[in-house]
Coordinates of C-alpha atoms in Angstrom, one line a residue:
M22 CA 11.0 17.7 9.9
I23 CA 8.3 15.3 8.6
K24 CA 8.1 13.3 12.0
R25 CA 7.2 16.4 14.3
T26 CA 3.6 16.3 13.9
T27 CA 2.1 18.8 16.2
I28 CA 2.6 21.9 14.1
F29 CA 1.2 19.9 11.0
I30 CA -1.8 18.9 12.9
L31 CA -2.4 22.4 13.8
L32 CA -1.7 23.6 10.3
L33 CA -4.1 21.2 8.8
I34 CA -6.9 22.2 11.1
A35 CA -6.5 25.8 9.7
V36 CA -5.8 24.6 6.1
I37 CA -8.2 21.8 5.4
A38 CA -10.6 22.2 8.4
T39 CA -10.3 18.7 9.5
G40 CA -10.8 19.8 13.2
S41 CA -12.7 17.2 14.9
L42 CA -13.5 14.5 12.4
S43 CA -17.2 14.8 13.2
S44 CA -17.2 18.0 11.5
C45 CA -15.0 17.3 8.6
K46 CA -15.9 18.9 5.4
K47 CA -18.5 17.3 3.2
Y48 CA -17.5 15.1 0.5
L49 CA -15.8 17.2 -2.4
D50 CA -17.5 20.3 -1.0
V51 CA -14.3 21.8 0.6
D52 CA -14.2 25.6 0.5
P53 CA -11.1 27.0 -0.9
V54 CA -8.4 27.5 1.8
N55 CA -9.6 30.9 2.7
A56 CA -7.7 31.4 5.7
M57 CA -4.4 30.3 4.1
S58 CA -4.8 32.1 0.7
G59 CA -4.9 35.6 1.9
N60 CA -2.5 37.6 4.0
N61 CA -1.8 35.2 6.8
F62 CA -0.1 32.4 4.8
W63 CA 1.9 31.5 1.7
K64 CA 4.4 34.2 2.3
T65 CA 7.6 32.2 3.0
R66 CA 9.3 29.0 1.9
D67 CA 8.6 27.8 5.4
D68 CA 5.0 28.2 5.0
V69 CA 5.0 25.9 1.8
E70 CA 7.2 23.5 3.7
R71 CA 4.8 23.1 6.6
F72 CA 1.8 23.0 4.4
T73 CA 3.5 20.0 2.3
T74 CA 4.6 18.1 5.3
G75 CA 1.0 18.5 6.8
A76 CA -0.2 16.9 3.5
Y77 CA 1.9 13.8 4.1
T78 CA 0.7 13.7 7.6
L79 CA -2.8 13.6 6.5
L80 CA -2.0 10.9 4.1
R81 CA -0.8 8.8 7.1
R82 CA -3.9 9.8 9.1
Y83 CA -6.3 8.4 6.6
T84 CA -4.3 5.2 5.6
A85 CA -2.5 4.0 8.8
M86 CA -3.8 5.5 12.0
G87 CA -6.4 4.2 14.3
G88 CA -9.9 4.3 12.8
H89 CA -8.7 4.0 9.0
T90 CA -6.2 1.4 8.6
L91 CA -6.6 1.0 4.7
L92 CA -3.0 -0.1 4.4
A93 CA -4.0 -3.3 6.4
I94 CA -6.6 -4.7 4.1
G95 CA -4.3 -6.2 1.3
D96 CA -2.8 -8.8 3.8
L97 CA -6.0 -10.4 4.9
R98 CA -8.7 -10.1 2.3
A99 CA -9.2 -13.2 0.2
T100 CA -5.6 -14.3 1.0
A101 CA -4.0 -17.4 2.6
W102 CA -3.7 -15.9 6.1
T103 CA -5.9 -18.0 8.5
I104 CA -7.2 -17.6 11.9
S105 CA -5.4 -19.7 14.4
G106 CA -6.8 -22.6 16.3
A107 CA -5.5 -21.2 19.7
S108 CA -5.1 -18.0 21.5
D109 CA -4.2 -16.9 25.0
Q110 CA -6.7 -14.2 24.7
P111 CA -9.9 -15.9 24.0
G112 CA -11.9 -12.9 25.2
I113 CA -10.6 -10.8 22.5
P114 CA -11.8 -12.2 19.5
R115 CA -10.2 -11.7 16.1
S116 CA -13.3 -12.5 14.0
Y117 CA -12.4 -10.0 11.2
I118 CA -9.8 -12.5 10.1
P119 CA -12.3 -14.9 8.6
L120 CA -14.6 -12.2 7.5
F121 CA -11.8 -10.6 5.4
N122 CA -10.7 -14.0 4.3
N123 CA -14.2 -14.8 2.9
N124 CA -14.6 -11.3 1.3
D125 CA -17.4 -10.7 3.6
M126 CA -17.4 -6.9 3.7
K127 CA -21.0 -6.8 4.6
G128 CA -20.3 -8.9 7.7
L129 CA -17.4 -6.7 8.5
L130 CA -19.7 -3.5 8.2
R131 CA -22.6 -5.2 10.4
S132 CA -20.3 -6.5 13.2
D133 CA -20.2 -4.9 16.6
E134 CA -17.1 -6.4 17.8
W135 CA -14.4 -4.2 19.4
W136 CA -12.4 -4.0 16.2
Q137 CA -15.0 -2.7 14.0
G138 CA -15.0 1.0 15.0
A139 CA -18.1 3.1 14.6
Y140 CA -18.3 5.7 12.1
N141 CA -16.1 8.6 13.2
N142 CA -14.6 6.5 15.9
W143 CA -10.7 7.1 15.7
S144 CA -9.5 4.7 18.4
A145 CA -6.0 3.3 17.8
A146 CA -7.2 -0.2 18.5
T147 CA -10.0 -0.4 15.7
F148 CA -10.0 -0.9 12.1
G149 CA -12.3 1.7 11.1
I150 CA -14.5 -0.6 8.9
D151 CA -17.2 2.1 8.7
N152 CA -14.7 5.0 8.1
M153 CA -12.9 3.2 5.2
S154 CA -16.3 3.1 3.3
D155 CA -16.4 6.8 3.3
W156 CA -14.0 8.1 0.6
G157 CA -14.4 11.6 1.8
F158 CA -11.5 11.2 4.3
L159 CA -8.9 10.4 1.6
Y160 CA -10.4 13.2 -0.5
Q161 CA -8.9 15.6 2.1
V162 CA -5.5 14.5 0.9
V163 CA -6.6 15.2 -2.7
N164 CA -7.8 18.5 -1.5
A165 CA -4.5 19.5 0.3
A166 CA -2.6 18.6 -2.8
N167 CA -5.0 20.7 -5.0
T168 CA -4.6 23.6 -2.5
L169 CA -0.7 23.4 -2.5
L170 CA -0.8 23.5 -6.3
I171 CA -3.1 26.6 -6.5
N172 CA -1.0 28.5 -3.8
V173 CA 2.6 27.5 -4.6
D174 CA 2.6 29.6 -7.8
A175 CA 1.7 32.8 -5.8
K176 CA 4.0 35.6 -6.3
G177 CA 6.0 37.0 -3.5
I178 CA 6.8 33.7 -1.5
A179 CA 10.0 34.8 0.2
G180 CA 12.9 32.5 -0.2
L181 CA 11.3 30.1 -2.5
A182 CA 13.6 29.3 -5.5
D183 CA 12.2 28.3 -9.0
A184 CA 13.5 24.7 -8.4
D185 CA 12.0 24.4 -5.1
R186 CA 8.5 25.7 -6.4
A187 CA 8.7 23.0 -9.1
R188 CA 9.6 20.3 -6.5
Y189 CA 6.8 21.2 -4.4
K190 CA 4.3 21.2 -7.3
A191 CA 5.6 17.8 -8.3
E192 CA 5.1 16.6 -4.7
A193 CA 1.5 17.7 -4.8
K194 CA 1.1 15.8 -8.1
F195 CA 2.6 12.7 -6.5
L196 CA 0.5 12.9 -3.3
R197 CA -2.6 13.5 -5.3
S198 CA -1.8 10.5 -7.6
V199 CA -0.8 8.0 -4.9
T200 CA -4.1 8.9 -3.2
Y201 CA -6.0 8.2 -6.4
Y202 CA -4.1 4.9 -6.6
L203 CA -5.3 3.9 -3.1
L204 CA -8.9 5.2 -3.8
V205 CA -9.3 3.2 -7.2
R206 CA -7.8 -0.1 -5.8
H207 CA -10.3 0.3 -2.9
F208 CA -13.5 1.4 -4.6
G209 CA -12.9 1.2 -8.4
D210 CA -14.4 4.2 -10.2
V211 CA -14.1 7.5 -8.4
P212 CA -14.6 11.1 -8.9
Y213 CA -11.5 12.8 -10.4
I214 CA -11.0 16.3 -8.9
I215 CA -7.9 18.4 -9.6
D216 CA -9.1 21.9 -8.6
A217 CA -9.4 22.9 -4.9
N218 CA -11.9 25.6 -6.1
D219 CA -14.2 22.9 -7.8
K220 CA -17.1 22.7 -5.5
S221 CA -19.5 21.0 -7.8
K222 CA -20.6 17.4 -7.4
H223 CA -19.1 14.7 -9.7
E224 CA -20.1 11.3 -10.9
R225 CA -17.6 8.6 -10.8
T226 CA -14.9 8.5 -13.3
G227 CA -13.8 5.2 -14.9
Q228 CA -10.8 3.8 -13.2
L229 CA -8.7 3.5 -16.4
T230 CA -9.2 7.3 -16.9
V231 CA -8.1 8.1 -13.5
F232 CA -5.0 6.2 -13.8
K233 CA -4.2 7.6 -17.2
N234 CA -4.8 11.1 -16.0
C235 CA -2.5 10.4 -13.0
I236 CA 0.2 8.9 -15.3
E237 CA 0.2 12.1 -17.4
E238 CA 0.5 14.3 -14.4
L239 CA 3.3 12.2 -13.0
R240 CA 5.4 12.1 -16.2
S241 CA 5.1 15.9 -16.2
A242 CA 6.4 16.0 -12.7
V243 CA 8.9 13.5 -12.3
S244 CA 11.7 15.4 -13.7
D245 CA 11.3 18.0 -10.9
L246 CA 11.7 15.3 -8.1
P247 CA 15.0 14.2 -6.8
W248 CA 16.2 10.7 -7.1
T249 CA 16.8 10.9 -3.4
Y250 CA 17.5 13.6 -0.6
P251 CA 20.6 14.7 1.0
D252 CA 18.7 14.5 4.4
P253 CA 18.3 10.8 5.0
T254 CA 15.4 11.4 7.1
L255 CA 13.3 12.6 4.2
R256 CA 14.5 9.5 2.2
G257 CA 11.3 7.4 1.3
V258 CA 8.7 9.6 3.3
R259 CA 8.9 12.3 0.7
A260 CA 8.3 12.0 -3.1
M261 CA 11.1 11.0 -5.0
K262 CA 11.8 9.9 -8.7
G263 CA 11.9 6.4 -7.7
G264 CA 8.5 6.5 -6.0
A265 CA 6.9 8.2 -9.1
Y266 CA 8.3 5.7 -11.3
A267 CA 7.2 2.8 -9.1
L268 CA 3.6 4.4 -8.7
M269 CA 3.2 4.5 -12.6
M270 CA 4.5 0.9 -13.0
E271 CA 1.7 -0.1 -10.5
M272 CA -1.0 1.8 -12.3
Y273 CA 0.2 0.4 -15.6
M274 CA 0.0 -3.3 -14.3
W275 CA -3.4 -2.6 -12.8
M276 CA -4.8 -1.1 -16.1
A277 CA -3.4 -4.2 -17.9
G278 CA -5.6 -6.4 -15.9
F279 CA -8.7 -4.4 -16.8
D280 CA -8.1 -3.4 -20.3
E281 CA -6.7 -6.6 -22.0
E282 CA -7.1 -4.9 -25.5
H283 CA -4.1 -2.6 -24.6
A284 CA -2.2 -4.8 -22.1
T285 CA 0.7 -5.2 -24.3
E286 CA 1.2 -1.5 -24.5
Y287 CA 1.2 -1.1 -20.7
Y288 CA 3.4 -4.0 -20.1
Q289 CA 5.9 -2.2 -22.4
Q290 CA 5.3 1.0 -20.4
V291 CA 6.1 -1.2 -17.2
A292 CA 9.3 -2.6 -18.8
D293 CA 10.7 0.9 -19.9
L294 CA 9.8 2.5 -16.6
G295 CA 11.4 -0.2 -14.7
N296 CA 14.6 0.2 -16.7
L297 CA 14.7 3.7 -15.7
L298 CA 14.1 3.1 -12.0
V299 CA 16.4 0.0 -11.7
N300 CA 19.1 0.6 -14.0
Q301 CA 19.5 4.4 -14.2
N302 CA 18.9 5.6 -10.9
E303 CA 22.2 7.4 -10.3
G304 CA 23.1 4.8 -7.4
S305 CA 20.3 6.1 -5.3
Y306 CA 18.7 2.8 -4.6
E307 CA 19.7 -0.7 -3.8
L308 CA 18.6 -4.0 -2.6
L309 CA 19.5 -4.2 1.2
S310 CA 21.2 -7.4 2.5
L311 CA 18.7 -9.8 3.8
D312 CA 20.4 -9.6 7.3
N313 CA 19.5 -5.8 7.2
M314 CA 15.9 -6.1 6.4
K315 CA 15.0 -4.5 9.8
D316 CA 16.6 -1.4 8.4
L317 CA 14.1 -1.5 5.6
F318 CA 11.0 -1.6 7.8
K319 CA 12.6 0.9 10.2
G320 CA 12.3 3.2 7.5
N321 CA 14.3 5.8 5.1
S322 CA 16.5 3.0 3.7
R323 CA 18.0 3.0 0.2
E324 CA 15.6 0.3 -0.9
S325 CA 12.6 2.4 -0.1
L326 CA 10.7 4.3 -2.8
F327 CA 7.9 5.5 -0.9
E328 CA 6.7 4.9 2.7
V329 CA 4.3 6.2 5.3
G330 CA 6.4 7.2 8.6
Q331 CA 5.7 6.9 12.3
D332 CA 7.9 7.6 15.3
F333 CA 6.9 6.9 18.9
N334 CA 9.4 9.5 19.9
Y335 CA 7.2 12.2 18.4
G336 CA 4.0 10.6 19.6
E337 CA 3.2 9.1 16.3
T338 CA 1.7 5.6 16.7
F339 CA 0.2 3.6 13.8
G340 CA -3.2 1.8 14.4
L341 CA -2.8 -1.5 16.2
L342 CA -4.0 -3.5 13.1
V343 CA -2.1 -1.7 10.5
T344 CA 0.5 -4.4 10.1
L345 CA 0.6 -8.1 10.9
A346 CA 3.2 -7.8 13.6
D347 CA 0.4 -7.6 16.3
I348 CA -1.0 -11.1 15.3
V349 CA 2.0 -13.1 14.2
L350 CA 4.3 -12.5 17.0
R351 CA 4.6 -14.1 20.4
T352 CA 7.0 -14.7 23.2
P353 CA 10.0 -14.4 23.0
Y354 CA 9.6 -11.9 20.2
K355 CA 6.8 -10.0 21.8
R356 CA 6.2 -9.5 25.5
N357 CA 3.0 -11.2 27.5
V358 CA 1.8 -13.1 24.5
N359 CA 2.2 -16.9 24.3
S360 CA 0.3 -17.7 20.9
T361 CA -0.2 -15.9 17.7
Y362 CA -3.8 -15.3 16.2
I363 CA -3.0 -16.3 12.5
Y364 CA -1.0 -18.6 10.5
Y365 CA -0.1 -19.0 6.8
N366 CA -2.4 -21.7 5.0
S367 CA -0.2 -24.8 5.0
E368 CA -1.0 -25.7 1.5
Y369 CA 0.2 -22.4 0.1
L370 CA 3.1 -22.1 2.4
H371 CA 4.4 -25.4 1.1
R372 CA 3.8 -24.2 -2.3
L373 CA 6.0 -21.3 -1.7
Y374 CA 9.0 -22.9 0.1
D375 CA 8.9 -26.7 -0.7
A376 CA 12.2 -27.8 -2.3
A377 CA 10.3 -29.3 -5.1
Y378 CA 9.4 -26.0 -6.4
N379 CA 11.8 -23.6 -4.9
G380 CA 14.8 -25.6 -4.4
N381 CA 16.7 -26.6 -1.3
V382 CA 18.0 -23.2 -0.1
D383 CA 16.2 -20.0 0.7
R384 CA 17.4 -17.9 3.6
R385 CA 14.0 -16.3 4.1
M386 CA 12.8 -19.5 5.7
D387 CA 15.4 -19.2 8.5
L388 CA 15.1 -15.5 8.9
W389 CA 11.2 -15.0 8.6
F390 CA 10.0 -18.2 10.3
E391 CA 11.0 -20.8 13.1
R392 CA 11.4 -23.8 11.0
D393 CA 9.8 -26.2 13.7
N394 CA 6.6 -24.0 13.7
M395 CA 6.4 -23.1 10.1
Y396 CA 3.5 -25.1 9.5
N397 CA 1.9 -24.9 13.0
T398 CA -1.9 -24.0 13.0
A399 CA -2.3 -23.9 16.7
G400 CA -0.9 -20.6 17.7
Q401 CA 3.0 -21.3 17.6
F402 CA 3.3 -20.0 14.0
V403 CA 5.4 -16.7 13.8
F404 CA 6.4 -14.5 11.0
L405 CA 9.4 -12.6 12.1
K406 CA 9.9 -10.5 9.0
F407 CA 8.7 -7.4 10.9
I408 CA 10.3 -8.0 14.4
N409 CA 11.9 -4.7 15.2
T410 CA 12.3 -2.2 18.0
Y411 CA 9.2 -1.5 20.1
G412 CA 8.4 1.9 21.3
T413 CA 7.2 0.6 24.9
S414 CA 7.1 -2.8 26.7
G415 CA 3.3 -3.2 26.3
E416 CA 1.6 -6.0 24.4
N417 CA -0.9 -4.2 22.4
E418 CA 1.4 -2.4 19.9
N419 CA 3.3 -2.8 16.8
P420 CA 7.0 -2.4 16.2
N421 CA 8.3 1.2 15.5
D422 CA 8.5 0.7 11.8
N423 CA 7.3 2.7 8.8
K424 CA 4.8 1.2 6.4
I425 CA 6.3 0.6 3.0
L426 CA 4.1 1.2 0.0
F427 CA 6.7 0.9 -2.8
R428 CA 10.3 -0.6 -2.6
L429 CA 12.9 -1.6 -5.2
A430 CA 12.4 -5.3 -5.0
D431 CA 8.6 -4.7 -5.7
A432 CA 9.5 -2.7 -8.7
I433 CA 12.0 -5.4 -10.0
L434 CA 9.5 -8.1 -9.7
L435 CA 6.7 -5.9 -11.5
R436 CA 9.3 -5.4 -14.3
A437 CA 9.9 -9.1 -14.4
E438 CA 6.2 -9.9 -14.7
A439 CA 5.9 -7.2 -17.5
L440 CA 9.1 -8.8 -19.4
E441 CA 7.4 -12.2 -19.1
K442 CA 4.2 -11.1 -20.6
L443 CA 6.2 -9.5 -23.5
G444 CA 7.8 -12.8 -24.1
R445 CA 11.3 -11.4 -23.1
Y446 CA 12.1 -14.5 -21.0
D447 CA 15.8 -13.9 -20.5
E448 CA 15.3 -10.4 -19.2
A449 CA 12.5 -11.4 -17.0
L450 CA 14.5 -14.3 -15.5
S451 CA 17.4 -11.9 -14.8
E452 CA 15.2 -9.5 -12.9
L453 CA 13.6 -12.5 -10.9
N454 CA 16.9 -14.0 -9.9
K455 CA 18.1 -10.6 -8.5
I456 CA 15.5 -11.0 -5.8
R457 CA 16.4 -14.7 -5.2
Q458 CA 20.2 -13.9 -5.2
R459 CA 19.5 -11.3 -2.3
A460 CA 17.3 -14.1 -0.5
G461 CA 20.1 -16.7 -0.8
A462 CA 17.8 -18.8 -2.9
E463 CA 18.7 -20.9 -6.0
P464 CA 18.3 -19.1 -9.3
F465 CA 15.7 -20.3 -11.8
A466 CA 17.0 -21.3 -15.1
G467 CA 15.2 -22.0 -18.4
G468 CA 13.0 -20.0 -20.8
N469 CA 9.1 -19.9 -20.4
M470 CA 9.5 -23.0 -18.2
V471 CA 12.0 -22.8 -15.4
K472 CA 13.3 -24.8 -12.3
T473 CA 16.1 -24.6 -10.1
A474 CA 19.0 -26.9 -9.9
S475 CA 17.5 -28.9 -7.0
A476 CA 13.9 -28.6 -7.7
S477 CA 12.2 -31.6 -9.0
N478 CA 9.4 -29.7 -10.7
T479 CA 9.3 -27.4 -13.6
I480 CA 7.0 -24.4 -13.5
T481 CA 6.1 -21.6 -15.8
L482 CA 8.1 -18.6 -15.7
E483 CA 4.9 -16.6 -15.1
D484 CA 4.3 -18.6 -12.0
A485 CA 7.8 -18.5 -10.7
I486 CA 7.4 -14.7 -10.8
W487 CA 4.0 -14.8 -9.0
W488 CA 5.2 -17.0 -6.3
E489 CA 8.4 -15.0 -5.8
R490 CA 6.2 -11.9 -5.2
E491 CA 4.3 -13.8 -2.7
R492 CA 7.4 -14.9 -0.8
E493 CA 9.3 -11.6 -1.0
L494 CA 6.3 -9.3 -0.2
M495 CA 4.3 -11.4 2.2
G496 CA 2.8 -9.3 4.9
E497 CA 3.3 -6.0 3.2
G498 CA -0.1 -5.3 2.1
T499 CA 0.1 -6.2 -1.7
M500 CA -1.3 -9.8 -2.0
F501 CA -5.1 -8.9 -2.4
Y502 CA -4.4 -6.3 -4.9
D503 CA -2.0 -8.6 -6.9
L504 CA -4.7 -11.2 -6.9
V505 CA -7.4 -8.6 -8.3
R506 CA -5.2 -7.2 -11.0
T507 CA -3.9 -10.4 -12.2
R508 CA -7.5 -12.1 -11.8
H509 CA -5.6 -14.8 -9.8
I510 CA -8.3 -14.2 -7.3
L511 CA -10.7 -16.3 -9.4
D512 CA -8.3 -19.4 -9.2
S513 CA -7.8 -21.6 -6.0
K514 CA -4.4 -22.4 -7.2
Y515 CA -3.5 -19.0 -6.0
T516 CA -5.6 -18.4 -3.0
P517 CA -7.7 -20.6 -0.8
N518 CA -10.5 -17.8 -0.8
A519 CA -11.1 -17.5 -4.5
I520 CA -14.2 -15.7 -5.8
S521 CA -16.4 -16.4 -8.9
Y522 CA -16.1 -14.6 -12.2
E523 CA -19.7 -13.4 -11.8
E524 CA -18.8 -12.0 -8.2
F525 CA -15.7 -10.4 -9.7
V526 CA -17.2 -8.5 -12.6
S527 CA -20.1 -7.2 -10.3
G528 CA -17.4 -5.6 -8.2
A529 CA -16.8 -8.1 -5.3
W530 CA -13.3 -6.8 -5.2
T531 CA -14.2 -3.3 -4.4
Y532 CA -15.3 -2.0 -1.0
P533 CA -18.9 -0.9 -0.2
I534 CA -19.5 2.8 -0.4
H535 CA -20.9 4.4 2.7
N536 CA -24.5 5.8 2.4
E537 CA -23.1 9.2 3.7
V538 CA -21.2 9.5 0.4
M539 CA -24.4 8.8 -1.6
R540 CA -26.5 11.2 0.9
R541 CA -24.0 14.1 0.3
N542 CA -23.8 13.4 -3.5
P543 CA -26.7 11.8 -5.2
L544 CA -24.8 11.4 -8.4
I545 CA -22.7 8.6 -6.8
K546 CA -24.0 5.1 -7.3
P547 CA -23.0 2.1 -5.2
N548 CA -20.7 -0.8 -6.3
T549 CA -23.2 -3.3 -7.6
F550 CA -22.1 -6.4 -5.7
W551 CA -22.6 -4.7 -2.4
L552 CA -26.3 -3.7 -2.9

């Protein structure tokens, strides 16, 4: 079972030699898995299953656990989340919030505050700012996928049917591709390695090439993935067709932002893939009722396409800072806390929910906020989207939720965005209104200019889709990356923390690369902006 981690961690110590992280393998200089490629392993289907589940555990370790909270960055960096004017814990500063807001990655890396976390410090209460600048950790996930691909074709694996062998290979390609997706969004150009036996040093590969290679692999693998699993505990946390289609859609939309010459081609691919995912999924996925959104974030729901799991019952606990829940909840929703640490910039929150733009009705306002404190800037703002079951009664923890990477609503809105770019306004509007119908919001009507029945302002369909993504996906780690791929990060209309065009083209949207990476591989050059 994927949530029983002990056996997987022990396996990974043997498989990928993670051991103590102070002795992790050097960047892309990982020996082939000698101990697991000879007589002691790869003998039974259970060996393959344990290795595969261990690879998923490794992905969680380097994206959502203490000391490497990569999945938290997208909520705070250059977005409208703002540090609160009040706190009942003044001795515990949250100075990382304005640093992220201002895109001051150097300030984050220089900080000696409690949340920074020294290099190779894996405390649950630290962001792991230094660790996240060393891509070698995520390359351990790539190497695990590469190792699986080499060994799953070995002859004589008892009990491994051809269909299972094909699925495990498809899962390995998905894991490798989703890891490259995270690496590219974080660093830009990265080395592209697909062979566990490749010990050579590589230069950085252009991000477009990386994504094109990943998409080619995903297209070859998707037919061997299931739409869903009979075992509901595997739904979302293991690779599925829906997750692969969503990942390709995300990659194409990213490419469209950096390759304008071929953007129309990419939008067409997103529209086509979205049609397969949304309309031809054999009933495997659905938008949950808004009243059941807790089930979505708890995990394994029919709306989930891919997620990173945790379960307090098995000793699994995300890092404290992985989700917003720790800093947007207070009493009575969270014990021992009288004020919250952040609020959503009032100007932009008004832009999302004012009746002049959004119409008079939207149930998300009542379910995700306290109306009386929705625009409070002094510690009483709350965001209730992620309120769920807590594992213990302590204050310093997050709800026992999974971390969603892709879900059906996200894919629907990506398809709407692509259709609008293609000038297929009626189809785009139909996709947009699927999300609004679920939210109990008035539908938009029109063509390339739209409004709701009670709204006083007409807006572009492009903007209607943009603001709907922000409303629907708020707090789910997507906003910074949406700002980057659309280049809305250059425009104060969409974020109070815009950057300049010159900063953008010199790599201000990337993350600094750790000196250890360049020491281990002199072929690697730093991102220009962070020199």
